[in-house]
mmCIF file of C-alpha atoms in Angstrom:
data_model
loop_
_atom_site.group_PDB
_atom_site.id
_atom_site.type_symbol
_atom_site.label_atom_id
_atom_site.label_comp_id
_atom_site.label_asym_id
_atom_site.label_seq_id
_atom_site.Cartn_x
_atom_site.Cartn_y
_atom_site.Cartn_z
ATOM 1 C CA UNK Q 1 -87.746 36.510 43.427
ATOM 2 C CA UNK Q 2 -90.948 35.155 44.989
ATOM 3 C CA UNK Q 3 -90.882 32.544 47.733
ATOM 4 C CA UNK Q 4 -93.685 30.496 49.220
ATOM 5 C CA UNK Q 5 -93.460 28.763 52.581
ATOM 6 C CA UNK Q 6 -95.108 25.478 53.562
ATOM 7 C CA UNK Q 7 -95.331 23.967 57.051
ATOM 8 C CA UNK Q 8 -95.530 20.176 57.038
ATOM 9 C CA UNK Q 9 -94.766 16.834 58.625
ATOM 10 C CA UNK Q 10 -94.841 14.542 55.560
ATOM 11 C CA UNK Q 11 -95.552 11.524 57.701
ATOM 12 C CA UNK Q 12 -95.242 9.976 55.179
ATOM 13 C CA UNK Q 13 -95.015 12.090 52.026
ATOM 14 C CA UNK Q 14 -97.767 11.223 49.528
ATOM 15 C CA UNK Q 15 -99.338 12.433 46.285
ATOM 16 C CA UNK Q 16 -101.482 14.995 48.111
ATOM 17 C CA UNK Q 17 -98.354 16.650 49.457
ATOM 18 C CA UNK Q 18 -96.825 16.818 45.961
ATOM 19 C CA UNK Q 19 -100.101 18.359 44.741
ATOM 20 C CA UNK Q 20 -99.917 20.955 47.531
ATOM 21 C CA UNK Q 21 -96.364 21.993 46.621
ATOM 22 C CA UNK Q 22 -97.274 22.251 42.944
ATOM 23 C CA UNK Q 23 -100.447 24.266 43.606
ATOM 24 C CA UNK Q 24 -98.677 26.507 46.121
ATOM 25 C CA UNK Q 25 -96.186 27.569 43.470
ATOM 26 C CA UNK Q 26 -98.934 28.004 40.870
ATOM 27 C CA UNK Q 27 -101.252 30.055 43.113
ATOM 28 C CA UNK Q 28 -98.516 32.382 44.353
ATOM 29 C CA UNK Q 29 -96.283 32.545 41.288
ATOM 30 C CA UNK Q 30 -93.374 31.568 43.498
ATOM 31 C CA UNK Q 31 -89.940 30.812 42.137
ATOM 32 C CA UNK Q 32 -88.993 28.809 45.219
ATOM 33 C CA UNK Q 33 -90.731 26.724 47.882
ATOM 34 C CA UNK Q 34 -89.355 26.490 51.427
ATOM 35 C CA UNK Q 35 -90.711 23.709 53.632
ATOM 36 C CA UNK Q 36 -90.514 23.879 57.426
ATOM 37 C CA UNK Q 37 -90.823 20.229 58.439
ATOM 38 C CA UNK Q 38 -91.077 18.412 61.757
ATOM 39 C CA UNK Q 39 -88.008 16.332 62.525
ATOM 40 C CA UNK Q 40 -88.092 12.787 63.872
ATOM 41 C CA UNK Q 41 -91.122 13.317 66.131
ATOM 42 C CA UNK Q 42 -94.463 14.694 64.997
ATOM 43 C CA UNK Q 43 -97.247 16.810 66.422
ATOM 44 C CA UNK Q 44 -99.733 14.036 67.138
ATOM 45 C CA UNK Q 45 -97.264 12.650 69.672
ATOM 46 C CA UNK Q 46 -95.426 9.883 67.824
ATOM 47 C CA UNK Q 47 -92.130 9.103 66.125
ATOM 48 C CA UNK Q 48 -92.156 9.827 62.417
ATOM 49 C CA UNK Q 49 -92.733 6.797 60.182
ATOM 50 C CA UNK Q 50 -89.528 7.586 58.268
ATOM 51 C CA UNK Q 51 -86.541 9.590 59.464
ATOM 52 C CA UNK Q 52 -86.311 13.264 58.617
ATOM 53 C CA UNK Q 53 -83.568 12.843 55.996
ATOM 54 C CA UNK Q 54 -85.611 10.353 53.971
ATOM 55 C CA UNK Q 55 -88.683 12.582 54.130
ATOM 56 C CA UNK Q 56 -86.532 15.544 53.104
ATOM 57 C CA UNK Q 57 -85.216 13.666 50.071
ATOM 58 C CA UNK Q 58 -88.738 12.787 48.927
ATOM 59 C CA UNK Q 59 -89.916 16.383 49.416
ATOM 60 C CA UNK Q 60 -87.034 17.725 47.330
ATOM 61 C CA UNK Q 61 -87.709 15.281 44.490
ATOM 62 C CA UNK Q 62 -91.364 16.372 44.611
ATOM 63 C CA UNK Q 63 -90.939 20.122 44.173
ATOM 64 C CA UNK Q 64 -89.557 21.599 47.414
ATOM 65 C CA UNK Q 65 -86.412 23.713 47.019
ATOM 66 C CA UNK Q 66 -85.281 23.944 50.643
ATOM 67 C CA UNK Q 67 -86.292 21.917 53.725
ATOM 68 C CA UNK Q 68 -85.696 23.303 57.213
ATOM 69 C CA UNK Q 69 -86.265 21.468 60.480
ATOM 70 C CA UNK Q 70 -88.908 22.704 62.908
ATOM 71 C CA UNK Q 71 -87.327 22.458 66.389
ATOM 72 C CA UNK Q 72 -88.731 19.581 68.429
ATOM 73 C CA UNK Q 73 -90.091 21.923 71.112
ATOM 74 C CA UNK Q 74 -92.606 23.189 68.550
ATOM 75 C CA UNK Q 75 -92.975 20.016 66.484
ATOM 76 C CA UNK Q 76 -94.330 18.296 69.624
ATOM 77 C CA UNK Q 77 -96.543 21.167 70.790
ATOM 78 C CA UNK Q 78 -100.223 22.011 70.553
ATOM 79 C CA UNK Q 79 -101.518 23.547 67.313
ATOM 80 C CA UNK Q 80 -100.967 27.068 68.650
ATOM 81 C CA UNK Q 81 -97.275 26.606 69.463
ATOM 82 C CA UNK Q 82 -96.629 24.325 66.479
ATOM 83 C CA UNK Q 83 -97.954 27.065 64.191
ATOM 84 C CA UNK Q 84 -96.274 29.866 66.140
ATOM 85 C CA UNK Q 85 -92.825 28.290 66.001
ATOM 86 C CA UNK Q 86 -93.045 27.417 62.306
ATOM 87 C CA UNK Q 87 -94.386 30.839 61.317
ATOM 88 C CA UNK Q 88 -91.649 32.540 63.359
ATOM 89 C CA UNK Q 89 -89.019 30.520 61.499
ATOM 90 C CA UNK Q 90 -90.392 31.469 58.089
ATOM 91 C CA UNK Q 91 -90.799 35.102 59.144
ATOM 92 C CA UNK Q 92 -87.211 35.389 60.376
ATOM 93 C CA UNK Q 93 -85.839 34.201 57.045
ATOM 94 C CA UNK Q 94 -86.740 37.634 55.674
ATOM 95 C CA UNK Q 95 -87.544 36.439 52.163
ATOM 96 C CA UNK Q 96 -90.861 34.517 52.372
ATOM 97 C CA UNK Q 97 -93.744 36.253 50.598
ATOM 98 C CA UNK Q 98 -96.587 33.778 51.189
ATOM 99 C CA UNK Q 99 -97.475 30.974 53.578
ATOM 100 C CA UNK Q 100 -99.557 28.399 51.729
ATOM 101 C CA UNK Q 101 -101.483 25.762 53.679
ATOM 102 C CA UNK Q 102 -104.242 23.290 52.968
ATOM 103 C CA UNK Q 103 -107.649 23.542 54.615
ATOM 104 C CA UNK Q 104 -111.011 21.849 54.309
ATOM 105 C CA UNK Q 105 -112.787 25.119 53.471
ATOM 106 C CA UNK Q 106 -110.132 26.673 51.210
ATOM 107 C CA UNK Q 107 -111.329 30.183 52.152
ATOM 108 C CA UNK Q 108 -108.362 32.282 53.283
ATOM 109 C CA UNK Q 109 -110.462 35.357 54.112
ATOM 110 C CA UNK Q 110 -112.849 33.371 56.311
ATOM 111 C CA UNK Q 111 -109.989 31.689 58.172
ATOM 112 C CA UNK Q 112 -108.352 35.088 58.717
ATOM 113 C CA UNK Q 113 -111.644 36.486 60.046
ATOM 114 C CA UNK Q 114 -111.822 33.711 62.634
ATOM 115 C CA UNK Q 115 -108.141 34.242 63.454
ATOM 116 C CA UNK Q 116 -108.698 37.946 64.200
ATOM 117 C CA UNK Q 117 -111.701 37.169 66.406
ATOM 118 C CA UNK Q 118 -109.912 34.425 68.374
ATOM 119 C CA UNK Q 119 -106.673 36.407 68.695
ATOM 120 C CA UNK Q 120 -108.376 39.558 69.964
ATOM 121 C CA UNK Q 121 -111.176 38.136 72.126
ATOM 122 C CA UNK Q 122 -113.588 40.927 73.038
ATOM 123 C CA UNK Q 123 -115.463 41.265 76.328
ATOM 124 C CA UNK Q 124 -118.608 39.513 75.082
ATOM 125 C CA UNK Q 125 -116.586 36.566 73.776
ATOM 126 C CA UNK Q 126 -114.637 36.145 77.013
ATOM 127 C CA UNK Q 127 -117.665 36.419 79.269
ATOM 128 C CA UNK Q 128 -119.732 33.985 77.211
ATOM 129 C CA UNK Q 129 -116.876 31.505 76.964
ATOM 130 C CA UNK Q 130 -116.168 31.609 80.705
ATOM 131 C CA UNK Q 131 -119.856 31.233 81.570
ATOM 132 C CA UNK Q 132 -120.313 28.187 79.341
ATOM 133 C CA UNK Q 133 -117.144 26.518 80.587
ATOM 134 C CA UNK Q 134 -118.335 26.995 84.187
ATOM 135 C CA UNK Q 135 -121.612 25.352 83.174
ATOM 136 C CA UNK Q 136 -119.635 22.261 82.202
ATOM 137 C CA UNK Q 137 -119.807 22.613 78.420
ATOM 138 C CA UNK Q 138 -116.928 21.151 76.409
ATOM 139 C CA UNK Q 139 -114.524 23.792 75.082
ATOM 140 C CA UNK Q 140 -115.517 23.502 71.378
ATOM 141 C CA UNK Q 141 -119.190 23.983 72.256
ATOM 142 C CA UNK Q 142 -118.427 26.840 74.648
ATOM 143 C CA UNK Q 143 -116.219 28.535 72.033
ATOM 144 C CA UNK Q 144 -118.881 28.285 69.329
ATOM 145 C CA UNK Q 145 -121.477 29.808 71.657
ATOM 146 C CA UNK Q 146 -119.068 32.639 72.419
ATOM 147 C CA UNK Q 147 -118.504 33.242 68.698
ATOM 148 C CA UNK Q 148 -122.253 33.369 68.092
ATOM 149 C CA UNK Q 149 -122.619 35.952 70.865
ATOM 150 C CA UNK Q 150 -119.617 38.065 69.866
ATOM 151 C CA UNK Q 151 -119.817 37.772 66.063
ATOM 152 C CA UNK Q 152 -123.305 36.622 64.989
ATOM 153 C CA UNK Q 153 -122.334 36.970 61.315
ATOM 154 C CA UNK Q 154 -120.023 33.958 61.776
ATOM 155 C CA UNK Q 155 -122.692 31.697 63.265
ATOM 156 C CA UNK Q 156 -123.291 29.966 59.927
ATOM 157 C CA UNK Q 157 -119.584 29.149 59.618
ATOM 158 C CA UNK Q 158 -118.661 27.757 63.053
ATOM 159 C CA UNK Q 159 -118.646 24.237 61.568
ATOM 160 C CA UNK Q 160 -115.241 25.006 60.034
ATOM 161 C CA UNK Q 161 -113.817 24.820 63.560
ATOM 162 C CA UNK Q 162 -114.490 21.082 63.634
ATOM 163 C CA UNK Q 163 -112.066 20.328 60.769
ATOM 164 C CA UNK Q 164 -108.397 19.771 61.731
ATOM 165 C CA UNK Q 165 -106.759 21.547 58.789
ATOM 166 C CA UNK Q 166 -109.067 24.545 59.197
ATOM 167 C CA UNK Q 167 -108.104 24.746 62.867
ATOM 168 C CA UNK Q 168 -104.393 24.624 62.042
ATOM 169 C CA UNK Q 169 -104.896 27.175 59.254
ATOM 170 C CA UNK Q 170 -106.507 29.570 61.736
ATOM 171 C CA UNK Q 171 -103.501 29.107 64.039
ATOM 172 C CA UNK Q 172 -101.165 29.976 61.150
ATOM 173 C CA UNK Q 173 -103.187 33.135 60.524
ATOM 174 C CA UNK Q 174 -103.148 34.026 64.229
ATOM 175 C CA UNK Q 175 -99.377 33.586 64.329
ATOM 176 C CA UNK Q 176 -98.935 35.867 61.301
ATOM 177 C CA UNK Q 177 -101.178 38.504 62.875
ATOM 178 C CA UNK Q 178 -99.443 38.266 66.235
ATOM 179 C CA UNK Q 179 -96.045 38.812 64.637
ATOM 180 C CA UNK Q 180 -97.406 41.552 62.353
ATOM 181 C CA UNK Q 181 -95.646 39.580 59.631
ATOM 182 C CA UNK Q 182 -95.458 40.732 56.016
ATOM 183 C CA UNK Q 183 -96.051 37.117 54.936
ATOM 184 C CA UNK Q 184 -99.467 36.739 53.298
ATOM 185 C CA UNK Q 185 -101.591 33.652 54.057
ATOM 186 C CA UNK Q 186 -102.923 31.547 51.190
ATOM 187 C CA UNK Q 187 -105.154 28.522 51.703
ATOM 188 C CA UNK Q 188 -105.694 25.768 49.152
ATOM 189 C CA UNK Q 189 -108.751 23.569 49.517
ATOM 190 C CA UNK Q 190 -107.771 20.089 50.638
ATOM 191 C CA UNK Q 191 -108.283 17.553 47.830
ATOM 192 C CA UNK Q 192 -109.064 13.874 48.220
ATOM 193 C CA UNK Q 193 -109.638 12.039 51.497
ATOM 194 C CA UNK Q 194 -110.271 13.791 54.802
ATOM 195 C CA UNK Q 195 -107.619 14.013 57.510
ATOM 196 C CA UNK Q 196 -109.007 11.019 59.444
ATOM 197 C CA UNK Q 197 -110.023 8.891 56.431
ATOM 198 C CA UNK Q 198 -108.446 5.411 56.479
ATOM 199 C CA UNK Q 199 -109.308 4.461 52.893
ATOM 200 C CA UNK Q 200 -106.677 4.016 50.178
ATOM 201 C CA UNK Q 201 -109.241 4.360 47.397
ATOM 202 C CA UNK Q 202 -109.104 8.156 47.066
ATOM 203 C CA UNK Q 203 -106.834 9.836 44.507
ATOM 204 C CA UNK Q 204 -105.216 11.597 47.473
ATOM 205 C CA UNK Q 205 -105.499 9.452 50.595
ATOM 206 C CA UNK Q 206 -104.626 10.643 54.097
ATOM 207 C CA UNK Q 207 -101.237 10.108 55.717
ATOM 208 C CA UNK Q 208 -103.070 8.197 58.441
ATOM 209 C CA UNK Q 209 -104.364 5.693 55.871
ATOM 210 C CA UNK Q 210 -100.812 5.103 54.633
ATOM 211 C CA UNK Q 211 -99.422 4.613 58.131
ATOM 212 C CA UNK Q 212 -102.119 2.120 59.048
ATOM 213 C CA UNK Q 213 -101.735 0.262 55.741
ATOM 214 C CA UNK Q 214 -97.989 -0.084 56.289
ATOM 215 C CA UNK Q 215 -98.535 -1.272 59.839
ATOM 216 C CA UNK Q 216 -101.078 -3.925 58.871
ATOM 217 C CA UNK Q 217 -99.698 -5.195 55.552
ATOM 218 C CA UNK Q 218 -96.007 -5.554 56.311
ATOM 219 C CA UNK Q 219 -95.120 -4.414 52.783
ATOM 220 C CA UNK Q 220 -94.982 -1.059 50.952
ATOM 221 C CA UNK Q 221 -96.599 -2.510 47.817
ATOM 222 C CA UNK Q 222 -100.123 -1.513 48.827
ATOM 223 C CA UNK Q 223 -99.264 2.166 49.246
ATOM 224 C CA UNK Q 224 -96.964 2.861 46.299
ATOM 225 C CA UNK Q 225 -99.828 4.105 44.144
ATOM 226 C CA UNK Q 226 -100.298 6.933 46.682
ATOM 227 C CA UNK Q 227 -96.608 7.912 46.722
ATOM 228 C CA UNK Q 228 -94.808 9.998 44.055
ATOM 229 C CA UNK Q 229 -93.042 7.706 41.573
ATOM 230 C CA UNK Q 230 -89.710 9.379 42.322
ATOM 231 C CA UNK Q 231 -89.932 8.014 45.890
ATOM 232 C CA UNK Q 232 -90.714 4.402 44.959
ATOM 233 C CA UNK Q 233 -87.066 3.197 44.954
ATOM 234 C CA UNK Q 234 -86.439 4.598 48.436
ATOM 235 C CA UNK Q 235 -89.751 3.244 49.757
ATOM 236 C CA UNK Q 236 -89.090 -0.259 48.471
ATOM 237 C CA UNK Q 237 -85.349 -0.498 49.133
ATOM 238 C CA UNK Q 238 -85.456 0.872 52.672
ATOM 239 C CA UNK Q 239 -88.571 -0.933 53.879
ATOM 240 C CA UNK Q 240 -87.807 -3.021 56.969
ATOM 241 C CA UNK Q 241 -84.266 -1.621 56.951
ATOM 242 C CA UNK Q 242 -84.712 1.954 58.186
ATOM 243 C CA UNK Q 243 -88.508 2.260 58.360
ATOM 244 C CA UNK Q 244 -91.350 1.998 59.342
ATOM 245 C CA UNK Q 245 -91.251 3.220 62.934
ATOM 246 C CA UNK Q 246 -94.457 3.206 65.002
ATOM 247 C CA UNK Q 247 -95.421 4.524 68.419
ATOM 248 C CA UNK Q 248 -95.115 1.139 70.126
ATOM 249 C CA UNK Q 249 -91.466 0.962 69.085
ATOM 250 C CA UNK Q 250 -90.984 3.457 71.922
ATOM 251 C CA UNK Q 251 -92.603 1.209 74.514
ATOM 252 C CA UNK Q 252 -89.630 -0.116 76.503
ATOM 253 C CA UNK Q 253 -87.763 3.184 76.430
ATOM 254 C CA UNK Q 254 -90.892 5.072 77.507
ATOM 255 C CA UNK Q 255 -91.531 2.673 80.381
ATOM 256 C CA UNK Q 256 -87.966 3.029 81.622
ATOM 257 C CA UNK Q 257 -88.202 6.827 81.413
ATOM 258 C CA UNK Q 258 -91.431 6.891 83.449
ATOM 259 C CA UNK Q 259 -89.908 4.630 86.091
ATOM 260 C CA UNK Q 260 -86.737 6.692 86.352
ATOM 261 C CA UNK Q 261 -88.163 10.220 86.680
ATOM 262 C CA UNK Q 262 -85.989 11.666 89.478
ATOM 263 C CA UNK Q 263 -88.630 14.056 90.822
ATOM 264 C CA UNK Q 264 -91.199 11.292 91.227
ATOM 265 C CA UNK Q 265 -93.858 13.339 89.429
ATOM 266 C CA UNK Q 266 -94.335 14.898 86.017
ATOM 267 C CA UNK Q 267 -95.827 18.366 86.507
ATOM 268 C CA UNK Q 268 -92.747 20.166 85.133
ATOM 269 C CA UNK Q 269 -93.579 18.953 81.609
ATOM 270 C CA UNK Q 270 -95.935 20.828 79.238
ATOM 271 C CA UNK Q 271 -99.640 19.878 79.347
ATOM 272 C CA UNK Q 272 -99.196 17.784 82.505
ATOM 273 C CA UNK Q 273 -101.013 19.060 85.596
ATOM 274 C CA UNK Q 274 -101.110 17.431 89.032
ATOM 275 C CA UNK Q 275 -104.161 15.361 88.117
ATOM 276 C CA UNK Q 276 -102.536 13.805 85.034
ATOM 277 C CA UNK Q 277 -99.224 13.335 86.838
ATOM 278 C CA UNK Q 278 -100.969 11.440 89.631
ATOM 279 C CA UNK Q 279 -102.853 9.368 87.072
ATOM 280 C CA UNK Q 280 -99.618 8.382 85.307
ATOM 281 C CA UNK Q 281 -98.089 7.294 88.610
ATOM 282 C CA UNK Q 282 -101.220 5.404 89.670
ATOM 283 C CA UNK Q 283 -101.607 3.513 86.376
ATOM 284 C CA UNK Q 284 -97.913 2.860 85.707
ATOM 285 C CA UNK Q 285 -98.110 -0.721 87.103
ATOM 286 C CA UNK Q 286 -100.598 -1.454 84.285
ATOM 287 C CA UNK Q 287 -98.202 -0.259 81.557
ATOM 288 C CA UNK Q 288 -97.927 -2.746 78.666
ATOM 289 C CA UNK Q 289 -96.922 -0.583 75.725
ATOM 290 C CA UNK Q 290 -97.010 3.040 74.578
ATOM 291 C CA UNK Q 291 -100.344 3.059 72.755
ATOM 292 C CA UNK Q 292 -102.287 1.059 75.348
ATOM 293 C CA UNK Q 293 -100.968 3.335 78.107
ATOM 294 C CA UNK Q 294 -102.194 6.390 76.168
ATOM 295 C CA UNK Q 295 -105.604 4.720 75.900
ATOM 296 C CA UNK Q 296 -105.530 4.027 79.623
ATOM 297 C CA UNK Q 297 -104.699 7.647 80.461
ATOM 298 C CA UNK Q 298 -107.085 9.429 78.103
ATOM 299 C CA UNK Q 299 -110.320 10.848 79.456
ATOM 300 C CA UNK Q 300 -113.238 13.070 78.498
ATOM 301 C CA UNK Q 301 -111.034 16.161 78.850
ATOM 302 C CA UNK Q 302 -107.783 14.695 77.527
ATOM 303 C CA UNK Q 303 -107.545 13.229 74.042
ATOM 304 C CA UNK Q 304 -105.220 10.408 72.993
ATOM 305 C CA UNK Q 305 -103.102 12.899 71.025
ATOM 306 C CA UNK Q 306 -102.686 15.222 73.975
ATOM 307 C CA UNK Q 307 -101.678 12.293 76.186
ATOM 308 C CA UNK Q 308 -99.182 10.919 73.669
ATOM 309 C CA UNK Q 309 -97.579 14.362 73.265
ATOM 310 C CA UNK Q 310 -97.319 14.664 77.043
ATOM 311 C CA UNK Q 311 -95.575 11.299 77.299
ATOM 312 C CA UNK Q 312 -93.085 12.271 74.607
ATOM 313 C CA UNK Q 313 -92.357 15.490 76.512
ATOM 314 C CA UNK Q 314 -91.342 13.248 79.410
ATOM 315 C CA UNK Q 315 -89.343 10.896 77.193
ATOM 316 C CA UNK Q 316 -87.385 13.715 75.559
ATOM 317 C CA UNK Q 317 -87.220 15.822 78.744
ATOM 318 C CA UNK Q 318 -88.986 18.779 77.157
ATOM 319 C CA UNK Q 319 -89.786 20.997 80.126
ATOM 320 C CA UNK Q 320 -92.322 23.773 80.468
ATOM 321 C CA UNK Q 321 -89.754 26.267 81.750
ATOM 322 C CA UNK Q 322 -87.684 25.869 78.591
ATOM 323 C CA UNK Q 323 -90.639 26.517 76.307
ATOM 324 C CA UNK Q 324 -91.523 29.607 78.366
ATOM 325 C CA UNK Q 325 -87.947 30.809 78.003
ATOM 326 C CA UNK Q 326 -88.002 30.355 74.229
ATOM 327 C CA UNK Q 327 -91.304 32.177 73.863
ATOM 328 C CA UNK Q 328 -89.960 35.069 75.914
ATOM 329 C CA UNK Q 329 -86.960 35.375 73.588
ATOM 330 C CA UNK Q 330 -89.019 35.296 70.352
ATOM 331 C CA UNK Q 331 -89.306 31.564 69.744
ATOM 332 C CA UNK Q 332 -86.742 30.688 67.059
ATOM 333 C CA UNK Q 333 -82.968 31.124 67.062
ATOM 334 C CA UNK Q 334 -81.763 29.317 63.933
ATOM 335 C CA UNK Q 335 -82.887 27.743 60.660
ATOM 336 C CA UNK Q 336 -81.376 24.277 60.404
ATOM 337 C CA UNK Q 337 -81.045 22.964 56.867
ATOM 338 C CA UNK Q 338 -82.026 19.367 56.191
ATOM 339 C CA UNK Q 339 -81.742 19.560 52.423
ATOM 340 C CA UNK Q 340 -81.917 21.743 49.315
ATOM 341 C CA UNK Q 341 -81.894 21.623 45.544
ATOM 342 C CA UNK Q 342 -78.677 22.873 43.958
ATOM 343 C CA UNK Q 343 -80.785 25.100 41.703
ATOM 344 C CA UNK Q 344 -81.847 27.004 44.842
ATOM 345 C CA UNK Q 345 -78.499 28.778 45.139
ATOM 346 C CA UNK Q 346 -80.044 32.264 44.751
ATOM 347 C CA UNK Q 347 -82.569 31.401 47.478
ATOM 348 C CA UNK Q 348 -79.829 30.436 49.939
ATOM 349 C CA UNK Q 349 -77.868 33.585 49.122
ATOM 350 C CA UNK Q 350 -80.940 35.737 49.753
ATOM 351 C CA UNK Q 351 -81.565 34.066 53.113
ATOM 352 C CA UNK Q 352 -77.972 34.596 54.221
ATOM 353 C CA UNK Q 353 -78.300 38.290 53.353
ATOM 354 C CA UNK Q 354 -81.730 38.985 54.852
ATOM 355 C CA UNK Q 355 -82.391 36.470 57.627
ATOM 356 C CA UNK Q 356 -82.304 37.617 61.248
ATOM 357 C CA UNK Q 357 -81.235 34.135 62.404
ATOM 358 C CA UNK Q 358 -78.309 31.933 61.306
ATOM 359 C CA UNK Q 359 -78.846 29.406 58.522
ATOM 360 C CA UNK Q 360 -77.209 26.303 59.998
ATOM 361 C CA UNK Q 361 -75.561 23.849 57.633
ATOM 362 C CA UNK Q 362 -72.986 22.310 60.022
ATOM 363 C CA UNK Q 363 -73.513 21.371 63.644
ATOM 364 C CA UNK Q 364 -69.835 22.036 64.282
ATOM 365 C CA UNK Q 365 -70.437 25.742 63.577
ATOM 366 C CA UNK Q 366 -73.455 26.076 65.863
ATOM 367 C CA UNK Q 367 -71.719 27.207 69.055
ATOM 368 C CA UNK Q 368 -70.099 30.161 67.326
ATOM 369 C CA UNK Q 369 -73.321 31.237 65.606
ATOM 370 C CA UNK Q 370 -75.944 30.820 68.323
ATOM 371 C CA UNK Q 371 -76.849 32.395 71.632
ATOM 372 C CA UNK Q 372 -76.795 30.115 74.714
ATOM 373 C CA UNK Q 373 -80.572 29.787 74.414
ATOM 374 C CA UNK Q 374 -80.262 28.809 70.769
ATOM 375 C CA UNK Q 375 -77.605 26.211 71.620
ATOM 376 C CA UNK Q 376 -79.916 24.774 74.279
ATOM 377 C CA UNK Q 377 -82.771 24.444 71.767
ATOM 378 C CA UNK Q 378 -80.516 22.832 69.161
ATOM 379 C CA UNK Q 379 -79.127 20.347 71.681
ATOM 380 C CA UNK Q 380 -82.671 19.114 72.309
ATOM 381 C CA UNK Q 381 -83.204 18.619 68.558
ATOM 382 C CA UNK Q 382 -80.009 16.564 68.428
ATOM 383 C CA UNK Q 383 -81.004 14.565 71.497
ATOM 384 C CA UNK Q 384 -84.455 13.810 70.049
ATOM 385 C CA UNK Q 385 -82.927 12.541 66.815
ATOM 386 C CA UNK Q 386 -80.407 10.395 68.665
ATOM 387 C CA UNK Q 387 -83.288 8.831 70.618
ATOM 388 C CA UNK Q 388 -85.051 8.128 67.328
ATOM 389 C CA UNK Q 389 -81.891 6.715 65.768
ATOM 390 C CA UNK Q 390 -81.440 4.445 68.769
ATOM 391 C CA UNK Q 391 -84.927 3.068 68.152
ATOM 392 C CA UNK Q 392 -83.949 2.410 64.532
ATOM 393 C CA UNK Q 393 -80.921 0.373 65.572
ATOM 394 C CA UNK Q 394 -82.947 -1.620 68.083
ATOM 395 C CA UNK Q 395 -85.743 -2.394 65.608
ATOM 396 C CA UNK Q 396 -83.468 -3.219 62.655
ATOM 397 C CA UNK Q 397 -80.455 -4.874 64.326
ATOM 398 C CA UNK Q 398 -79.235 -6.538 61.138
ATOM 399 C CA UNK Q 399 -78.662 -3.220 59.375
ATOM 400 C CA UNK Q 400 -75.536 -1.069 59.501
ATOM 401 C CA UNK Q 401 -77.044 2.199 60.706
ATOM 402 C CA UNK Q 402 -73.937 3.766 62.202
ATOM 403 C CA UNK Q 403 -73.979 6.538 59.588
ATOM 404 C CA UNK Q 404 -77.467 7.662 60.644
ATOM 405 C CA UNK Q 405 -76.138 10.060 63.228
ATOM 406 C CA UNK Q 406 -76.677 13.802 63.623
ATOM 407 C CA UNK Q 407 -72.947 14.482 63.451
ATOM 408 C CA UNK Q 408 -72.393 12.285 60.392
ATOM 409 C CA UNK Q 409 -75.501 12.764 58.252
ATOM 410 C CA UNK Q 410 -74.813 15.205 55.408
ATOM 411 C CA UNK Q 411 -77.359 17.719 54.195
ATOM 412 C CA UNK Q 412 -79.450 16.210 51.399
ATOM 413 C CA UNK Q 413 -78.557 17.839 48.074
ATOM 414 C CA UNK Q 414 -80.296 17.217 44.766
#
């Protein structure tokens, strides 16, 4: 039995994602595809457009065999920790042969070469990087100069470090190397529009284009051509009932959370130093909504995405000390099932036999299966989803959403 792993957000799921699943199975000869997917909050620092159960259902109808939730501590982290947490989860299942990811270059060997260099920084690299940073150069420029000094043979390829999927692919490779994992990396060249492209004209448009189209049009009609046909009923029936959710739907809750921080500052949260904490406090009287406050806080050294992630750390009370604790205890403590295909019975049996972490299907069983640290991590996943579900009920007050609850939602089975 061969199994391929995919790490994804599916925010929202589109034809390019279905293509990736199909090609991943073809390239690796896999019998099964396991997807590790962000839950109700995603890495760019925003709530997911659709809830995790809807995205799971679409993924399963589009070729995935099992969907597992990436804990929110990693789903809302930088590329390094996002990749590290997801790779650790796949690795601990004990049955994944290949990790398949999309990249702009599509060259697995080249990405692995960069991963080895950046994971094991030699003396020349470190000295050159430090010198250029002290000179005031931006990190990407300083890093490229260090690569040219340490590994001149890569000079002609440093442009790959400017593409987001390449960067994430390198982090996946670094995580595999760091764990000395038996999982082999496999990169498929990204097809269609680029990550930041806003056009809907490409055969495979970006998820960003779909989000912005849904936000501006007020109807799913314009995006259905970019969504697998099997998902059209859900997309049309649930529109304006359970989705879409956008960052500004967090605005009032975020403002309240910032006002009510008991410590009076925010330095205990990841990516927030004293300077940013002071800036949040200083600019809080100018708060109007989530996105405009991110724009107000961003600077030359802090991108919008980094700011929005930091704010969500505050909202969800994701503290630096907890992340440090998880990393010290090997990152992942459970594999929480969101959904599976009934034909994947042999896959589930193999995981139960070989995994070094519990495969969670019922929250009621969690306390007896997990360590105290694992319970703590799971409780934050539950809390994050309950926050998201509260936003749903506030935005769509005419809908009966009482069943969308972590203790009531069944695993999606197809």
